[in-house]
Short mmCIF file of C-alpha atoms in Angstrom, two decimals:
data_model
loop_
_atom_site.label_atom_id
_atom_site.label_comp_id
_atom_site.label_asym_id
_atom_site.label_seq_id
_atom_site.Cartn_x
_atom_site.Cartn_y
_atom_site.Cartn_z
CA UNK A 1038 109.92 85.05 81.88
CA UNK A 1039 109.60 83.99 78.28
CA UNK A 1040 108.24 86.37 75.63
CA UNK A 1041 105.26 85.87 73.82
CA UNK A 1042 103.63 86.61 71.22
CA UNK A 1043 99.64 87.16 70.31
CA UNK A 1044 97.83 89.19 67.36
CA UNK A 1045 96.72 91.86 68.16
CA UNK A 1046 93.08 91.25 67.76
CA UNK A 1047 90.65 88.82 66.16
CA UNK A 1048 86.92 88.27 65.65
CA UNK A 1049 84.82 85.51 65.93
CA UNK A 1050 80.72 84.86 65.89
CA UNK A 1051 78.09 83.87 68.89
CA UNK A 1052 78.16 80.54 69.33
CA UNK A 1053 81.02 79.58 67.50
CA UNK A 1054 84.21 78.39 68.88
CA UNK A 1055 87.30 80.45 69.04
CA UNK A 1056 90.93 79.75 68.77
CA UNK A 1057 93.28 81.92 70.36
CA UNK A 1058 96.87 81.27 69.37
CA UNK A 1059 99.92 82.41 71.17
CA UNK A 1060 103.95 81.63 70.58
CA UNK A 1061 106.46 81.49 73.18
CA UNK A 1062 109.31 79.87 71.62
CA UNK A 1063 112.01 80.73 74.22
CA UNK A 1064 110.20 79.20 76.93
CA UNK A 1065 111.84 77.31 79.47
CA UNK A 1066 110.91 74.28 80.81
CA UNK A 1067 109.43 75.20 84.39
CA UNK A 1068 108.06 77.94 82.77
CA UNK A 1069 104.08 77.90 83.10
CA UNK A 1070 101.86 78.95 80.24
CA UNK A 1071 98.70 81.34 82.08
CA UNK A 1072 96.30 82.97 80.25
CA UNK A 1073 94.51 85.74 81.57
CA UNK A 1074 91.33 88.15 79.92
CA UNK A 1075 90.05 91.81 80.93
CA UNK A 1076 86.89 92.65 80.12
CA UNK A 1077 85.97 96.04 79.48
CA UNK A 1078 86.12 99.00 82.77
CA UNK A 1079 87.29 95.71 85.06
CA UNK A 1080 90.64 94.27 86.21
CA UNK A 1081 92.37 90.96 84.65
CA UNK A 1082 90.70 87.74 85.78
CA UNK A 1083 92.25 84.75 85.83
CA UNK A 1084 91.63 82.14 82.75
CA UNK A 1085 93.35 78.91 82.71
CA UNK A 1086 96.74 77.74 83.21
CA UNK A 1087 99.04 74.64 82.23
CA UNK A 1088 102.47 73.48 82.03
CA UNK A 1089 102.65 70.12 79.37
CA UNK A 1090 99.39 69.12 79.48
CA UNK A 1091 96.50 70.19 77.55
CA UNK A 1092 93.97 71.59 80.29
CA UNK A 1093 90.42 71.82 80.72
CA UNK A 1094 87.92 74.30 82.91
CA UNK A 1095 84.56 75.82 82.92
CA UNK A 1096 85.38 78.47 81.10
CA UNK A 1097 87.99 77.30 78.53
CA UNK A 1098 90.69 75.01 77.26
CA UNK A 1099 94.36 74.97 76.88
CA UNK A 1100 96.07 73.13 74.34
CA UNK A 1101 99.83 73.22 74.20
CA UNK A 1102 101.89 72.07 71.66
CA UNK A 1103 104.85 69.01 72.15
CA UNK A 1104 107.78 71.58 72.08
CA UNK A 1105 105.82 73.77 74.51
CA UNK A 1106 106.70 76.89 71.69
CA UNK A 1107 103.42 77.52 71.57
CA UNK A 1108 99.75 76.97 73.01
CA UNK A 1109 96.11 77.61 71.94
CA UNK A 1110 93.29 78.75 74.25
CA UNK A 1111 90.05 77.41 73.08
CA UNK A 1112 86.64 78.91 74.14
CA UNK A 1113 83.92 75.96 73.25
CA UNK A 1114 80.79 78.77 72.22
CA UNK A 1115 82.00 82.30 72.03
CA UNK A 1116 79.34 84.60 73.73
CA UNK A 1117 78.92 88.03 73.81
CA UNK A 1118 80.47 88.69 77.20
CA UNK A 1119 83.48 86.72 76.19
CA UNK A 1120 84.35 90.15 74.08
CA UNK A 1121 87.67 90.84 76.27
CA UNK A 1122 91.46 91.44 75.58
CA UNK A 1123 93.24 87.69 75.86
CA UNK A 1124 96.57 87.55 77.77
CA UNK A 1125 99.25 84.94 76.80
CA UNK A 1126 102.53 84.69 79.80
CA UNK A 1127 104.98 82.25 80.10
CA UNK A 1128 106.21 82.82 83.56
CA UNK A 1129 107.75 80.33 85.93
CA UNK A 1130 106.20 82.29 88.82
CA UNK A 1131 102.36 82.19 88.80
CA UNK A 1132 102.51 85.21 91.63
CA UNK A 1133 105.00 87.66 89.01
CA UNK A 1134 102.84 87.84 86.16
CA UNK A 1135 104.58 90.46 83.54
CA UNK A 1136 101.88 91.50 80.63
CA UNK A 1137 101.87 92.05 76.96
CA UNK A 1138 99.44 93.40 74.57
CA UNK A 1139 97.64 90.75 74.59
CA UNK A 1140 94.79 90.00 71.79
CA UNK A 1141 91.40 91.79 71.53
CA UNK A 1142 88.59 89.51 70.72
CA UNK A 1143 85.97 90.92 69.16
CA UNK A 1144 82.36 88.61 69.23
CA UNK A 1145 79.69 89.54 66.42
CA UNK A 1146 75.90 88.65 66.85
CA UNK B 905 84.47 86.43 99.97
CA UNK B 906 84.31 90.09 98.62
CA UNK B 907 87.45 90.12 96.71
CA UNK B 908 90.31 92.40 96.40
CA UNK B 909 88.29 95.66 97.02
CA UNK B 910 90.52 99.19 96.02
CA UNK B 911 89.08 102.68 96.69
CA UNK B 912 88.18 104.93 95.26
CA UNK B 913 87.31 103.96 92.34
CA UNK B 914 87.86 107.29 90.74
CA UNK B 915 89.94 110.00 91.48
CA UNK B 916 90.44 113.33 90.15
CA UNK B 917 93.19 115.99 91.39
CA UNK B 918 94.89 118.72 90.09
CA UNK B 919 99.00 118.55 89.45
CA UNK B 920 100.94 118.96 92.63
CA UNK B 921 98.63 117.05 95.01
CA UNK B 922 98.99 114.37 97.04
CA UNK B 923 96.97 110.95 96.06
CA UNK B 924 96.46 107.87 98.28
CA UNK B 925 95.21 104.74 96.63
CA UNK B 926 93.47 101.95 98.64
CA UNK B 927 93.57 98.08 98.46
CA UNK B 928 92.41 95.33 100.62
CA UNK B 929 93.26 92.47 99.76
CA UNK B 930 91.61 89.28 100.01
CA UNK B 931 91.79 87.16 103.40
CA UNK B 932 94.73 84.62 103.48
CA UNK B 933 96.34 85.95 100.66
CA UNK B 934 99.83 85.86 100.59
CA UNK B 935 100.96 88.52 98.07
CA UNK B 936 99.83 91.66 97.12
CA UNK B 937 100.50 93.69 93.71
CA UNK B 938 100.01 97.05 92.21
CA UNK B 939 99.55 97.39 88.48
CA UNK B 940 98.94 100.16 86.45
CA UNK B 941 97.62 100.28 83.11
CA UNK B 942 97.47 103.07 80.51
CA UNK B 943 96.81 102.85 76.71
CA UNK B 944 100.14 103.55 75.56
CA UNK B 945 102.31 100.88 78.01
CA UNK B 946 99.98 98.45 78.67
CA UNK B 947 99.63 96.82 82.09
CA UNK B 948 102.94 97.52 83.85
CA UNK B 949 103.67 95.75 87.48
CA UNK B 950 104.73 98.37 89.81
CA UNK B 951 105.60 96.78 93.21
CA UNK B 952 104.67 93.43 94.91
CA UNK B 953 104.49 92.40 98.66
CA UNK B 954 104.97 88.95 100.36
CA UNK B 955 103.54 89.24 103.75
CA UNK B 956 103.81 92.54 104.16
CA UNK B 957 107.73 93.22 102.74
CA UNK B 958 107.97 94.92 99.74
CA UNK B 959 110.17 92.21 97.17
CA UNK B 960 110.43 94.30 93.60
CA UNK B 961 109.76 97.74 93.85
CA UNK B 962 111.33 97.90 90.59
CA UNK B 963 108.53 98.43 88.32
CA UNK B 964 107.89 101.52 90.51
CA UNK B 965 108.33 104.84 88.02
CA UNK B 966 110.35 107.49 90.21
CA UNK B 967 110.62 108.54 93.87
CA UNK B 968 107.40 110.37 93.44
CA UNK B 969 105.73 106.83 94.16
CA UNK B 970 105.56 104.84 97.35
CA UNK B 971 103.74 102.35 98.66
CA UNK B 972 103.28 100.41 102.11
CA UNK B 973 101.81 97.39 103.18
CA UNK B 974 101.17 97.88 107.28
CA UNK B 975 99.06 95.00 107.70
CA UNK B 976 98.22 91.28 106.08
CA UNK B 977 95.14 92.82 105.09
CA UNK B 978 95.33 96.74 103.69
CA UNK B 979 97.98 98.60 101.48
CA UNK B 980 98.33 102.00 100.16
CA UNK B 981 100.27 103.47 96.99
CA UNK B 982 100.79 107.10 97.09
CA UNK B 983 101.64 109.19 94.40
CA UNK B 984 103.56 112.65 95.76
CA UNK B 985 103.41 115.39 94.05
CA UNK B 986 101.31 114.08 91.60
CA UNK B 987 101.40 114.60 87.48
CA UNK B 988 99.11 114.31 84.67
CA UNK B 989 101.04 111.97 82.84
CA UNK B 990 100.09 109.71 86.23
CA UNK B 991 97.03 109.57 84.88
CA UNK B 992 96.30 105.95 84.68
CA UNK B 993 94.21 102.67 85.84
CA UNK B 994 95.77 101.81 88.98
CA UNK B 995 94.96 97.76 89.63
CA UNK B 996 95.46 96.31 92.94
CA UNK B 997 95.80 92.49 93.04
CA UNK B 998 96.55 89.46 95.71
CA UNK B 999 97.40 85.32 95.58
CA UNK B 1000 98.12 83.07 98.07
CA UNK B 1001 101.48 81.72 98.74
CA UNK B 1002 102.19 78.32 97.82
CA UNK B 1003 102.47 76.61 94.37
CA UNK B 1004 104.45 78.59 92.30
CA UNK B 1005 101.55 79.34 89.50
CA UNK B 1006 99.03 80.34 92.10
CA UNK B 1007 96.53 82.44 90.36
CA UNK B 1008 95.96 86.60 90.55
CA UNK B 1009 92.84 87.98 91.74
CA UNK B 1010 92.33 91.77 90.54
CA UNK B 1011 90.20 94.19 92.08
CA UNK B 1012 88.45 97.00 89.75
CA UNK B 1013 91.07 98.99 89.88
CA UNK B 1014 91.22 102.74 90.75
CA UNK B 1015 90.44 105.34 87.65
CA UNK B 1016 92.94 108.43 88.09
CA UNK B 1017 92.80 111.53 86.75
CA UNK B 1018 95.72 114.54 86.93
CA UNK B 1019 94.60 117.72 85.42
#
């Protein structure tokens, strides 16, 4: 699995869209880019996920760059319950997920 | 479906004792994983299951830990004797086999204390 690399926290208003940024520049090239988020008192859920493509889901969007180094995950309208710790991994294996830090997103009213 | 569902949700015990953590895991699923999470190492992955047989137990901290899978659809870590510094969140999660990036579901996790 690739390392990656997050800050460690940012902020953002209601309403507003976020971009959360994350660099993997040893990736390899079946290695899949998942993002995961834990809300407060409650496990890791499950976010969005990609490989090359940019991807889109209810809840957010993925957008990776050419050389796969890095990738941005894009929440549309930051709300209030979107206050969570974002996690970046670059694994090949979906089902092995090894996490960092991750980056603590603070949402202001 | 209910989810991965772990019990109990909290636990407090003194040093020395025995603890038993619960997961069920959600129907069909494939793999089953134990996290735990404290403030100073993050989430670590302890040991993971592929139906039913442990695969990477390496993640597990010392011989104090141990955990068993006897059926597709319950598993148990147990932590003998037990130690403060096991105090931790203990995360129980499941996918199901089959594409490689299959997603993890998480249940709430398991609150320990060791006094």
């Amino acid at each position: 699995d690739a390392k990656t690399t997050q800050p460690n926290s940012m902020e953002s208003n209601e309403e507003e869209p976020v971009h959360l940024p994350c660099n993997h520049s040893t990736i390899s090239g079946t290695d899949y880019i998942h993002w995961y988020r834990q809300l407060p008192s409650q496990g890791p859920e499950y976010v969005i996920h990609g490989l090359t493509s940019n991807v889109n889901n209810r809840m957010a969007s993925l957008a990776i760059a050419e050389d796969r180094k890095s990738s941005t995950l894009i929440l549309h309208r930051a709300t209030l319950r979107d206050a969570a710790v974002y996690y970046c991994i670059a694994e090949e294996y979906g089902n092995k997920l090894v996490f960092g830090a991750g980056t603590i997103l603070r949402v202001k009213s | 479906d209910a989810g991965v569902i772990q019990s109990p949700r909290h636990e407090v015990t003194e040093m020395g004792q025995e603890v038993t953590l619960r997961c069920k895991p959600i129907s069909g699923h494939d793999y089953l994983f134990w996290y735990r999470q404290t403030m100073m190492r993050g989430l670590e992955l302890l040991i993971y299951f592929n139906n039913n047989v442990p695969i990477d137990d390496s993640g597990m901290p010392e011989d104090r830990f141990s955990a068993k899978m006897p059926n597709a659809s319950f598993s148990t870590l147990k932590i003998q004797p037990s130690e403060p510094r096991d105090s931790a969140v203990y995360f129980c999660a499941s996918s199901k086999q089959g594409q490689s990036h299959e997603k993890l579901f998480f249940g709430s996790g398991t609150q320990l204390s060791v006094l």
